[in-house]
Short mmCIF file of C-alpha atoms in Angstrom, two decimals:
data_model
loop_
_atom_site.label_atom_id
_atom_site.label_comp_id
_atom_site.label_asym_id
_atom_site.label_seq_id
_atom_site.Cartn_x
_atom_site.Cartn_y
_atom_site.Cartn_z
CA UNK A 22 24.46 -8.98 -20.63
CA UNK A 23 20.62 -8.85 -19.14
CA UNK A 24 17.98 -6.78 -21.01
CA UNK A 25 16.61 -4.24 -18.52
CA UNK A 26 13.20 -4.31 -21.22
CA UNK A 27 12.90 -8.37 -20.52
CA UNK A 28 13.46 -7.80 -16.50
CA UNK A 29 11.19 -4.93 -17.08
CA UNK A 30 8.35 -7.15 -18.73
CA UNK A 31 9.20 -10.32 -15.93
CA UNK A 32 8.20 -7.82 -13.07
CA UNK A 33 4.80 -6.75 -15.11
CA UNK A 34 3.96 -10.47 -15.76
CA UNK A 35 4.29 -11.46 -12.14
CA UNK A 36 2.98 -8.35 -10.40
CA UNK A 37 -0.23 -9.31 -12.37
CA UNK A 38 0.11 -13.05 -11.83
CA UNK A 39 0.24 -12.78 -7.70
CA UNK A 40 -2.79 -10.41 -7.60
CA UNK A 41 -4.89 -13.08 -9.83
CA UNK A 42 -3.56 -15.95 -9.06
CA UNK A 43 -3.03 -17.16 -4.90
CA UNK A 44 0.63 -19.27 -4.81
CA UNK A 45 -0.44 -23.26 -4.47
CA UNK A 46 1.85 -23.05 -1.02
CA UNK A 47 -0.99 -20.71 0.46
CA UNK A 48 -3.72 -22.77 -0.65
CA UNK A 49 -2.25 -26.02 0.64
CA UNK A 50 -1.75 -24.44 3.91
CA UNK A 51 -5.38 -22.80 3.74
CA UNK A 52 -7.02 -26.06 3.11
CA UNK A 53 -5.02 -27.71 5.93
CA UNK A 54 -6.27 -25.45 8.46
CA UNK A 55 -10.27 -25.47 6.78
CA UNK A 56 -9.59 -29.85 8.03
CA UNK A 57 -8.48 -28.63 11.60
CA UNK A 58 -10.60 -25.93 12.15
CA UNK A 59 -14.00 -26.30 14.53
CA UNK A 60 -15.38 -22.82 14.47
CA UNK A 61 -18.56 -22.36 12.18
CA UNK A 62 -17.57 -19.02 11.66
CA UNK A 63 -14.03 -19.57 10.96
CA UNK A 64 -14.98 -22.83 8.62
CA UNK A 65 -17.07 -20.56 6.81
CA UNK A 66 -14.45 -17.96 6.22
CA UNK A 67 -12.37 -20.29 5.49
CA UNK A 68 -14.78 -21.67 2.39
CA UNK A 69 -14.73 -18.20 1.50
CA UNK A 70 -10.87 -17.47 0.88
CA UNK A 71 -10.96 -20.87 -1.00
CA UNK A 72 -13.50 -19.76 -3.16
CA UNK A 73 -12.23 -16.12 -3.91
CA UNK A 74 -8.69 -17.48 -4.92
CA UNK A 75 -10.70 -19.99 -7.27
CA UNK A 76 -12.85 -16.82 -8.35
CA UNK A 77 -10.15 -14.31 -9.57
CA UNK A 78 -8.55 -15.73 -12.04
CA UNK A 79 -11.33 -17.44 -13.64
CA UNK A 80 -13.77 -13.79 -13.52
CA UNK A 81 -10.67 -11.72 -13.75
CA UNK A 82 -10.77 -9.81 -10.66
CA UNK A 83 -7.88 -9.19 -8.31
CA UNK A 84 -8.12 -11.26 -4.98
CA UNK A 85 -7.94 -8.38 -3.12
CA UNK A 86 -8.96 -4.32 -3.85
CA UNK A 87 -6.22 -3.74 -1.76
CA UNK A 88 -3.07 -4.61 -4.41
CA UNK A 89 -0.69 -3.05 -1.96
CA UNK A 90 2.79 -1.57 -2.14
CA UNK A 91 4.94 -3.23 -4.50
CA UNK A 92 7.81 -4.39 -2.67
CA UNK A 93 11.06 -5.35 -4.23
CA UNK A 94 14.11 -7.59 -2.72
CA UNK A 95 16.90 -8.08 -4.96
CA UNK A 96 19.90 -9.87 -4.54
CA UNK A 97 21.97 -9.28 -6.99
CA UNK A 98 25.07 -11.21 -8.15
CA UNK A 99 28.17 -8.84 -7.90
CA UNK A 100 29.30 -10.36 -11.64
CA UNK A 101 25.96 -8.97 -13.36
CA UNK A 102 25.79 -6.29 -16.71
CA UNK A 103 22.70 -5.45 -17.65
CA UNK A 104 22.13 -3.11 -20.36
CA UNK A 105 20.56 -0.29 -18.70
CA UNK A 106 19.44 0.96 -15.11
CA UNK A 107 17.80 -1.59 -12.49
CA UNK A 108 15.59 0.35 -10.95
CA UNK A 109 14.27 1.87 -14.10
CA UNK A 110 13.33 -1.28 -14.77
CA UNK A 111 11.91 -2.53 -11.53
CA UNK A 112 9.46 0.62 -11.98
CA UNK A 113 8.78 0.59 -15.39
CA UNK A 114 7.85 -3.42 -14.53
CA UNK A 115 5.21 -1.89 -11.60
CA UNK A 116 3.92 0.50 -13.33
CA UNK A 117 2.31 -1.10 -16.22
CA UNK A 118 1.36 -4.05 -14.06
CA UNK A 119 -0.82 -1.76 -12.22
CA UNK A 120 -2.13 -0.19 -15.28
CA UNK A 121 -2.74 -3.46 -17.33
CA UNK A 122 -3.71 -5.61 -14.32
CA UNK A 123 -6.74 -3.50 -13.66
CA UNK A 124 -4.56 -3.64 -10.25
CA UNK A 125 -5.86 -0.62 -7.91
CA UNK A 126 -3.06 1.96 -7.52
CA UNK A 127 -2.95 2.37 -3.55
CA UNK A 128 -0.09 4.83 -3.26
CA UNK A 129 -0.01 8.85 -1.80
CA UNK A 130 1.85 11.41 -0.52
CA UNK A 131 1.86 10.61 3.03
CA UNK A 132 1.05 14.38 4.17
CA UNK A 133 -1.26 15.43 1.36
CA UNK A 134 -2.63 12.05 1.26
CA UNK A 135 -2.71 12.74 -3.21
CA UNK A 136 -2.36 9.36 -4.92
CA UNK A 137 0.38 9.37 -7.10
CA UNK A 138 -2.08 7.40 -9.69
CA UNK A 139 0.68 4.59 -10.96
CA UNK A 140 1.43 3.14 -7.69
CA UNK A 141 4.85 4.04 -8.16
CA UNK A 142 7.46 4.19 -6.42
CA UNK A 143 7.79 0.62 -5.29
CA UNK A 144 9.83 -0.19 -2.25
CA UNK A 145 13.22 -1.86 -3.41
CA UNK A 146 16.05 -3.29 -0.95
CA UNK A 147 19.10 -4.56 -2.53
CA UNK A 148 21.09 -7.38 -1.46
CA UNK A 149 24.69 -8.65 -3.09
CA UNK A 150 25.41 -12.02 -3.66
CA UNK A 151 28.66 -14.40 -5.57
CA UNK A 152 28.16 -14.75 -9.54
CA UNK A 153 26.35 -13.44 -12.64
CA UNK A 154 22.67 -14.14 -11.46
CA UNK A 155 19.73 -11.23 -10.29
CA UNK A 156 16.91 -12.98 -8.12
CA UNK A 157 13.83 -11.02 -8.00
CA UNK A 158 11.74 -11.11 -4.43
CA UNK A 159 8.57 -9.18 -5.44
CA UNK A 160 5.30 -8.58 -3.21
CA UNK A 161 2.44 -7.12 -3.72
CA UNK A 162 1.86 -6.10 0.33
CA UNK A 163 -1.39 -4.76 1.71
CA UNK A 164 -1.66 -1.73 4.01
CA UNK A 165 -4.37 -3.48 6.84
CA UNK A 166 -1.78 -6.20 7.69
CA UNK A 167 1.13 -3.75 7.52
CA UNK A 168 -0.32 -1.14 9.81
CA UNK A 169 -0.31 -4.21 12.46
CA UNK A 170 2.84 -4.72 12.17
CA UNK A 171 5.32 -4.11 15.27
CA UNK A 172 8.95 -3.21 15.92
CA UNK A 173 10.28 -3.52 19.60
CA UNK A 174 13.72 -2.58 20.86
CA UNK A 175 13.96 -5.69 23.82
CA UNK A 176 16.92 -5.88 25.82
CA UNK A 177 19.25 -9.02 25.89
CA UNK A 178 17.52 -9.91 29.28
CA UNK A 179 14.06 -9.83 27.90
CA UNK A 180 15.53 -13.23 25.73
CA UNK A 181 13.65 -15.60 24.30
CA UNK A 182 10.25 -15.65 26.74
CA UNK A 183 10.34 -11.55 26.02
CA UNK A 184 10.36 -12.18 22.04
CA UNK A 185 7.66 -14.78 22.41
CA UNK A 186 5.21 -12.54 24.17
CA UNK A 187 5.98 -9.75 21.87
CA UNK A 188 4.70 -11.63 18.99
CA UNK A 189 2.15 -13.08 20.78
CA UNK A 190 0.94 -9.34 21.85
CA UNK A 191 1.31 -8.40 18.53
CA UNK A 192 -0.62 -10.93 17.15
CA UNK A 193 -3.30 -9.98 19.16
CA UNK A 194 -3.51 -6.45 19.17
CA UNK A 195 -3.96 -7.22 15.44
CA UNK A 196 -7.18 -9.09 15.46
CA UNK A 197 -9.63 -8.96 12.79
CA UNK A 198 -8.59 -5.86 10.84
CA UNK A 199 -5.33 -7.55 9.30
CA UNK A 200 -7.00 -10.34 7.83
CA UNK A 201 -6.25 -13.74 10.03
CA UNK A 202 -5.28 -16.39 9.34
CA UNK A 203 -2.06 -14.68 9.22
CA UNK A 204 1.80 -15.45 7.47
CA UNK A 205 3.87 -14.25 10.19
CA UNK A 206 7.07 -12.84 9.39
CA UNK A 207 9.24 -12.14 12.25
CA UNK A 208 13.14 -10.90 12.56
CA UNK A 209 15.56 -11.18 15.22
CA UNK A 210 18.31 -9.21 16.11
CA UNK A 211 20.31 -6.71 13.38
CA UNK A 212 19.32 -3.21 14.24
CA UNK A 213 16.47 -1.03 14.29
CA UNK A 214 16.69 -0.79 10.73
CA UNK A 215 17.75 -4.34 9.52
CA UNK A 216 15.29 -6.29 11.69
CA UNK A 217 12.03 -5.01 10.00
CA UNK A 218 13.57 -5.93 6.72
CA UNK A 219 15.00 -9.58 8.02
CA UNK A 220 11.02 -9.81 9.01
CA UNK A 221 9.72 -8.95 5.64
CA UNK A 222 11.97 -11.15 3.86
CA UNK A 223 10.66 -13.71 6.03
CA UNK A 224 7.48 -13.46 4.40
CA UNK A 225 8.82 -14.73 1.34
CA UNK A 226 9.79 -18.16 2.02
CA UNK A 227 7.47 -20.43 0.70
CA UNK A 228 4.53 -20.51 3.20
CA UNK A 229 5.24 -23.55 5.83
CA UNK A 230 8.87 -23.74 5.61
CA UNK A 231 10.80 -24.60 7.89
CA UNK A 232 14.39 -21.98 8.79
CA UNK A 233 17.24 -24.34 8.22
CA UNK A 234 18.58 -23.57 11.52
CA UNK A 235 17.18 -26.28 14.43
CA UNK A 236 16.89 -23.83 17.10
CA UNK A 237 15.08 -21.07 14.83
CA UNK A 238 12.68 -24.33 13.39
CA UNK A 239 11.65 -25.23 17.39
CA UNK A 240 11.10 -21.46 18.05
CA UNK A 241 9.05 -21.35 15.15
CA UNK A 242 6.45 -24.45 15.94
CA UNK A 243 6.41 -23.21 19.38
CA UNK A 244 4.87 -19.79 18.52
CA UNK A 245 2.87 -21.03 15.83
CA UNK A 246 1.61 -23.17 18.10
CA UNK A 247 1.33 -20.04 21.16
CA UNK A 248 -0.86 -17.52 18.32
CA UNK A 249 -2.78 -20.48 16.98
CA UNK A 250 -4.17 -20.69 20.92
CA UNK A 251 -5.17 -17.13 21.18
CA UNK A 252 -8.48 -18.40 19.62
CA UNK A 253 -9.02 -15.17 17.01
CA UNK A 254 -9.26 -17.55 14.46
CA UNK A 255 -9.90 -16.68 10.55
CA UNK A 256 -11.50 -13.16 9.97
CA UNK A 257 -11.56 -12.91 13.34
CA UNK A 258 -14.46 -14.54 14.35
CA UNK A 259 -12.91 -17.21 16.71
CA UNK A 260 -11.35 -20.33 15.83
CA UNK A 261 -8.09 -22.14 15.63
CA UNK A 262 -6.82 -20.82 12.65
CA UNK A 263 -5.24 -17.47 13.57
CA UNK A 264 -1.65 -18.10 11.57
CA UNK A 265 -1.27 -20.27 8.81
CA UNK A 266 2.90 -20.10 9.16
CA UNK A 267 5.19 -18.21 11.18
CA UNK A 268 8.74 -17.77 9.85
CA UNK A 269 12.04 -16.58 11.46
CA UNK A 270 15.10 -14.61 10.43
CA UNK A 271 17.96 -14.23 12.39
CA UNK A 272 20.83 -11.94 12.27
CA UNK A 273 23.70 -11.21 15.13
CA UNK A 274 23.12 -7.24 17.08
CA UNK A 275 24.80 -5.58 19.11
CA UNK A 276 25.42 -6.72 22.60
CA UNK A 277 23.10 -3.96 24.27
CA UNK A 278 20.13 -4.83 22.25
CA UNK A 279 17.74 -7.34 21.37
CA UNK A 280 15.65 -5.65 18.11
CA UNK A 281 12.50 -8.17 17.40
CA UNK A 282 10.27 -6.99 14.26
CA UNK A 283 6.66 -9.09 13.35
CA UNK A 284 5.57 -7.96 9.87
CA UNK A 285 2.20 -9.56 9.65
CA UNK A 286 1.18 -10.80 6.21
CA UNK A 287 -2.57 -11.19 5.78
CA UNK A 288 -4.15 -14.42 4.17
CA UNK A 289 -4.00 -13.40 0.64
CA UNK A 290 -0.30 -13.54 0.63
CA UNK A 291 0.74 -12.32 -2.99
CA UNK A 292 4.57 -13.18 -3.42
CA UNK A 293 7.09 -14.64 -6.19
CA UNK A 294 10.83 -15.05 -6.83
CA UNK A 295 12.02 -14.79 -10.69
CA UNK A 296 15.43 -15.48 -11.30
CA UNK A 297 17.13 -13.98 -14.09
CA UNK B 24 -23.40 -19.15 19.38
CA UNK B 25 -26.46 -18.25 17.02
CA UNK B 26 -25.64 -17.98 14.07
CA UNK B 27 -29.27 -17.25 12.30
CA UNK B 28 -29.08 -16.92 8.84
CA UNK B 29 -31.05 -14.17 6.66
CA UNK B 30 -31.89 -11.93 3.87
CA UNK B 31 -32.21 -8.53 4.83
CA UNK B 32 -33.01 -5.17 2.28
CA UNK B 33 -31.60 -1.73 2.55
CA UNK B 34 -32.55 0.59 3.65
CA UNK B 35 -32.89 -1.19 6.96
CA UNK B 36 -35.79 -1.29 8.59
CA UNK B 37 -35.80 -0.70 12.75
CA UNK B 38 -37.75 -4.38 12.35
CA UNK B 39 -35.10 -5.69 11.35
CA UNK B 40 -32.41 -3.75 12.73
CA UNK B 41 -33.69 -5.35 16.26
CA UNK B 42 -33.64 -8.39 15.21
CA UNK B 43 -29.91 -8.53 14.17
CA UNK B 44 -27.74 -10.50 16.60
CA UNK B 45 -23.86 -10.44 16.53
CA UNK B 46 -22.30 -13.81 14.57
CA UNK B 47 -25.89 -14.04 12.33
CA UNK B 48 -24.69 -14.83 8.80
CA UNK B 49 -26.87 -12.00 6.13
CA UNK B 50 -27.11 -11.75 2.70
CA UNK B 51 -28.05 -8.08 2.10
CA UNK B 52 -29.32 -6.43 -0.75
CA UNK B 53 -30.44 -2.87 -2.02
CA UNK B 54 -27.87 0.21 -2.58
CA UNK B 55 -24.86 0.83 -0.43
CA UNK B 56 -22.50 3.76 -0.90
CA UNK B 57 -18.71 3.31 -0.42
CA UNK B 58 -16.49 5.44 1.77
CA UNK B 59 -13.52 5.59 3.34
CA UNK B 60 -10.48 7.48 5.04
CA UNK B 61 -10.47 10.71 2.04
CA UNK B 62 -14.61 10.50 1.20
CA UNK B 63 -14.96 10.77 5.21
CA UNK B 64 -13.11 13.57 5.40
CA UNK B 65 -14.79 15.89 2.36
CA UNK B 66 -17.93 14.50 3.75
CA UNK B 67 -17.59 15.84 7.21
CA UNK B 68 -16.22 18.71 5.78
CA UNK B 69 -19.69 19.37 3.68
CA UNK B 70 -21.37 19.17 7.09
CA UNK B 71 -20.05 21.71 7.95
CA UNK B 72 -20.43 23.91 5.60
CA UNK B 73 -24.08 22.35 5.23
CA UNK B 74 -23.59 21.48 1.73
CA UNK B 75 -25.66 19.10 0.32
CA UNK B 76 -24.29 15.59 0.91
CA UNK B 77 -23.38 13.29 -2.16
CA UNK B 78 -26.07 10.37 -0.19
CA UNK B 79 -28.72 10.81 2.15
CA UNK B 80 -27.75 9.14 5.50
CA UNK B 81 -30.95 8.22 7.10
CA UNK B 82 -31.42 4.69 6.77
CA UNK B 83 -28.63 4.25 4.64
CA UNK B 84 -25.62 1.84 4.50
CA UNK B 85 -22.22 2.68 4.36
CA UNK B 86 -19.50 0.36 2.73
CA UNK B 87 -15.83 1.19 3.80
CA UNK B 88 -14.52 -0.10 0.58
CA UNK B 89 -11.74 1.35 -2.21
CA UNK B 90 -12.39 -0.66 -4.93
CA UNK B 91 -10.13 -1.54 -7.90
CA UNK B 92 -11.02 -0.15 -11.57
CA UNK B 93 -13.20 -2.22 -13.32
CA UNK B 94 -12.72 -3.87 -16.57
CA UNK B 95 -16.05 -3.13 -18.09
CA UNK B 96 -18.34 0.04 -17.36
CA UNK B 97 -20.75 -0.12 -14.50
CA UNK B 98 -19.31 -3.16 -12.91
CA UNK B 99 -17.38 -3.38 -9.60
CA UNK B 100 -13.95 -4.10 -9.69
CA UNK B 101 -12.35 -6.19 -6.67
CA UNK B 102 -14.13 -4.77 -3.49
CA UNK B 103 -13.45 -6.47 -0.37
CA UNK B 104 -13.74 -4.00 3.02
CA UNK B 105 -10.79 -2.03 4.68
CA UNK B 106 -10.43 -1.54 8.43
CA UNK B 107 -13.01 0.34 9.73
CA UNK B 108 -11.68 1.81 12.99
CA UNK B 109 -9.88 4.15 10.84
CA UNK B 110 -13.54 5.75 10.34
CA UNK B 111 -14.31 5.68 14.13
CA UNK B 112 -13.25 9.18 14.37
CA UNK B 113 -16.33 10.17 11.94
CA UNK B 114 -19.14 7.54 12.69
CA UNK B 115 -20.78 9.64 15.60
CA UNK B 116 -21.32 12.55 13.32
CA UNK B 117 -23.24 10.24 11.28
CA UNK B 118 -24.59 7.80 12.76
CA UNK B 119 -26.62 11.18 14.33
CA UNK B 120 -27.13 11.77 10.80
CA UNK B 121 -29.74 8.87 10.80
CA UNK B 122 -26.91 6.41 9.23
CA UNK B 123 -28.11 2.54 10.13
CA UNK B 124 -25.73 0.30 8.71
CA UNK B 125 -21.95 -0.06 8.32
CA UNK B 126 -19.66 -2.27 6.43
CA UNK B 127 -15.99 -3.30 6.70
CA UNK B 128 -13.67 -4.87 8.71
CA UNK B 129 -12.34 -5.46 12.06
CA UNK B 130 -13.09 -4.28 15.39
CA UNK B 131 -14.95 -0.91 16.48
CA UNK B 132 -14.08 0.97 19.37
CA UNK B 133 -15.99 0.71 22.83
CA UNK B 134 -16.92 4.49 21.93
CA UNK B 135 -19.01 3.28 18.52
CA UNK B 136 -19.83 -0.09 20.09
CA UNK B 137 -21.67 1.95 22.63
CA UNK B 138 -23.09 4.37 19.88
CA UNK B 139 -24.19 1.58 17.58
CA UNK B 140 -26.42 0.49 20.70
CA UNK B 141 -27.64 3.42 21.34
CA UNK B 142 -28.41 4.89 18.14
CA UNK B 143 -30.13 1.28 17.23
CA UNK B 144 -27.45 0.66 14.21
CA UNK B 145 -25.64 -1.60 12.95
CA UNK B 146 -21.88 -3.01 11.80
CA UNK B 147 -21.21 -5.83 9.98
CA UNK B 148 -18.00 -7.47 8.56
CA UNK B 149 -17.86 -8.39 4.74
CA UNK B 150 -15.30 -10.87 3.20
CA UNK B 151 -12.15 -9.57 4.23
CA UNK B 152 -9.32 -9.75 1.86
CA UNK B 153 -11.72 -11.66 -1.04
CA UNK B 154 -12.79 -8.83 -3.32
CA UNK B 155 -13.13 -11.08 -6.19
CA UNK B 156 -15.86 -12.85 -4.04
CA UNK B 157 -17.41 -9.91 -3.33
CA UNK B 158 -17.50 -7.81 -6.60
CA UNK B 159 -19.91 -10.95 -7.73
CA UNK B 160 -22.73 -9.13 -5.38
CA UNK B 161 -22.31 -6.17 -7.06
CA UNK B 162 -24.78 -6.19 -9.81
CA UNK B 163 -24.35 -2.16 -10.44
CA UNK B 164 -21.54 0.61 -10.00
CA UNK B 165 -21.75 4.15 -10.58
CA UNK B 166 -18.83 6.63 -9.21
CA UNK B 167 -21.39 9.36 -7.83
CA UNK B 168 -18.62 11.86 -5.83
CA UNK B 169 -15.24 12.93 -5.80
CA UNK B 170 -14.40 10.72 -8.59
CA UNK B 171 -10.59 12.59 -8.67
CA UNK B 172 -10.09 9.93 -5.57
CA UNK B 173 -10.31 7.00 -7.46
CA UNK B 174 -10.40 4.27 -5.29
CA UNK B 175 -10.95 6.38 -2.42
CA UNK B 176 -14.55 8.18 -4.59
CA UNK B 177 -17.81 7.47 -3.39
CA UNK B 178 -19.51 4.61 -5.35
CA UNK B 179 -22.82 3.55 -5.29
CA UNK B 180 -23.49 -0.27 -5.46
CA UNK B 181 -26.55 -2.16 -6.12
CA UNK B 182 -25.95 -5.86 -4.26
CA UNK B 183 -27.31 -8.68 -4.19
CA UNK B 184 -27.31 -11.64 -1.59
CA UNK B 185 -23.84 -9.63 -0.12
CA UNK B 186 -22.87 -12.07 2.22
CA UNK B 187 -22.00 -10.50 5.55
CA UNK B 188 -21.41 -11.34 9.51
CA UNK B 189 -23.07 -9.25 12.00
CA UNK B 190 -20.44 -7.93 14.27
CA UNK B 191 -22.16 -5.30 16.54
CA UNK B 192 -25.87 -5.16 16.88
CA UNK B 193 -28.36 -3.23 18.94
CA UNK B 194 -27.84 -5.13 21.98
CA UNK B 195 -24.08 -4.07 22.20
CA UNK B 196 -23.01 -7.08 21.43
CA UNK B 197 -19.78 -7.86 19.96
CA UNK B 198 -18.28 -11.42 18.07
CA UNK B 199 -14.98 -10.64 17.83
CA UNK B 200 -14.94 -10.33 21.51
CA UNK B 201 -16.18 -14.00 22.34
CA UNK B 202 -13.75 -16.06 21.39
CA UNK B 203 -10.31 -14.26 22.55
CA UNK B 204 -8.05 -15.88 25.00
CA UNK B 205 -6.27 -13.48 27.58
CA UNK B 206 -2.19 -13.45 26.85
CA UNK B 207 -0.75 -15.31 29.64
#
């Protein structure tokens, strides 16, 4: 039996950890693009993100103002007890995150635009899998990066040159506003629904990795490769660092439709997985 | 590319203001007042009711920044810049007001590009996404209107050596524009 207080108090100690604290993954990958990079501009933005994830923890100030929506993926073993609800404890976990963590509480009523002050609710998809285990997927996700992000309907003829180009075009439109160098999280296929969630879960893999499938690992270098050539470069300012990892999940659709979803994940990408 | 490198005051001088060119590097200092989507819109609504305004515009610099609560009184929490296009709508109306200076992130529209250059203004990006970096320029922060917003209140910040890029200048000018590659 799992204590829904200890789950609870997991969520709070991580929520605070990713906004203080940027995952070594991202930093690797930052400092391998600052050695590649040739833009002034984009070296010197570059120095900067190094130096701000260096900063926070040490002066106790969260890497970004913008601590985003918390987003929750659970996968959940079908064998589990816990003691009391899930979700309860998934918010109670946010909520005093936000509150202790100094973390700034960026959520509203979308029509009345009032903040709801505890940057509840989070945004929690659930996900079954064999045994007695829960895995926690939690994000903290900024709204600049998000409100890039892009869902297209292709058709099966569009195929693989029509997905390219979308992502490409997304990329672009995004530009400086979503904070490049980007973690690009794409899905493929499902349904209108399922493929903007296969893209968010993309974005937590650890930053660089490669999809296990061959096919989905040469699409991926291919359009890294394609966005890192569209020159915006980190912050914008030109350069060759416009993605620092693109990453691709797949699921089968219907035979009518080709559903492609880029959720675009800015350069202070605040993610963990706790398993419980 | 030039990419002049200088220490500039608010409020900003039309010197100085001319001198600006798009991809200098600046390190401003002197008060800015923060602002975004919710302060916008209670501030255009004051103008037209022609109630006093919580800042004087003319001359002044606006930062479109929601901060995060700070852990000790009168200092900044993390205060990197949100996207500013989402203020495009308003900028005319006070950039008319004698407003020089804006701060944030991302790309304007041709609309304020155009009324940047002709109102001789100016827009520069801060640190995007590194509010811990920033929140060291911040020597002083006082909430000074609708502090029920939180985040989205008006602060006022004393900075110091802010470091900043110019991204439109009087000229018309614009570096995110240089670099970008056409899709194929």
């Amino acid at each position: 039996m799992k204590k829904v207080k200890d789950i609870s108090r997991k969520i709070s100690e991580a929520f605070i950890d990713i906004n203080y604290d940027l995952s070594s993954d991202v930093i690797f990958a930052l400092k391998k693009a600052l050695k590649k990079e040739t833009s002034s501009l984009g070296r010197f933005t570059l120095r900067n993100i190094l130096l701000n994830a260096e900063l926070a923890g040490k002066i106790q100030v969260p890497l970004c103002q913008d601590c985003g929506l918390a987003v929750v993926y659970v996968e959940a073993g079908e064998d589990v007890s816990l003691d009391g609800s899930l979700v309860k404890a998934i918010n109670d976990g946010v909520k005093d995150a936000y509150k202790k963590g100094y973390l700034r509480k960026s959520v509203c009523d979308p029509v009345t635009r009032r903040n709801t002050n505890t940057n509840l609710p989070p945004l929690i998809h659930v996900e079954y899998i064999k045994g007695k285990s829960i895995k926690l997927y939690l994000m903290s996700k900024g709204g600049g990066s998000e409100n890039k992000s892009r869902l297209k309907m292709l058709t099966p003829s569009d195929g693989i040159d029509g997905i390219e180009d979308f992502i490409c075009e997304t990329v672009a439109l995004a530009g400086a506003s979503a904070c490049p160098p980007f973690i690009l999280g794409v899905g493929i296929g499902g349904s209108f629904d399922k493929v903007t969630a296969l893209a968010k879960k993309a974005l937590f893999r650890r930053v660089g990795s490669k999809n296990k499938k061959a096919s989905l690992q040469k699409l991926e270098n291919r359009i890294f490769k394609k966005v890192n050539s569209l020159g915006i470069g980190p912050g914008g300012f030109g350069g060759k660092a416009t993605a620092l990892a693109v990453h691709i999940e797949m699921k089968e659709c219907h035979i009518a439709s080709l559903p492609v979803a880029v959720n675009i994940n800015c350069h202070s990408s605040r993610y963990k997985c706790i398993k419980l | 590319m030039n990419k002049k490198v200088s220490n500039i005051k608010t409020p900003l001088a039309e010197s100085v203001i001319k001198k600006l060119r798009s991809g200098d590097i600046v390190y401003l200092s002197g008060t800015i007042y923060t602002a975004r989507d919710q302060a916008h819109r209670l501030i255009m609504e004051m103008i037209k009711k022609k109630k006093k305004l919580p800042f004087e515009m003319k001359g002044q610099v606006i930062y479109y920044c929601g901060p995060t609560s700070a852990r000790f009184k009168g200092h900044a929490g993390s205060c990197g810049p949100t996207t500013s296009s989402r203020m495009d709508k308003y900028t005319i109306k006070l950039l008319s007001l004698g407003l020089k200076g804006m701060i944030g992130k991302g790309e304007r529209s041709s609309e304020i590009v155009g009324a940047i250059k002709e109102k001789r203004a100016v827009y520069f990006a801060a640190p995007a996404g590194l509010g811990a970096l920033v929140s060291r320029h911040v020597i002083e922060s006082e909430c000074i209107a609708f502090k029920k917003l939180g985040p989205e209140a008006v602060y006022k910040f004393e900075v110091k050596d802010m470091p900043l890029i110019v991204v439109n200048d009087v000229k018309g000018n614009d570096v995110y524009k240089r670099k970008r590659k056409c899709l194929r």
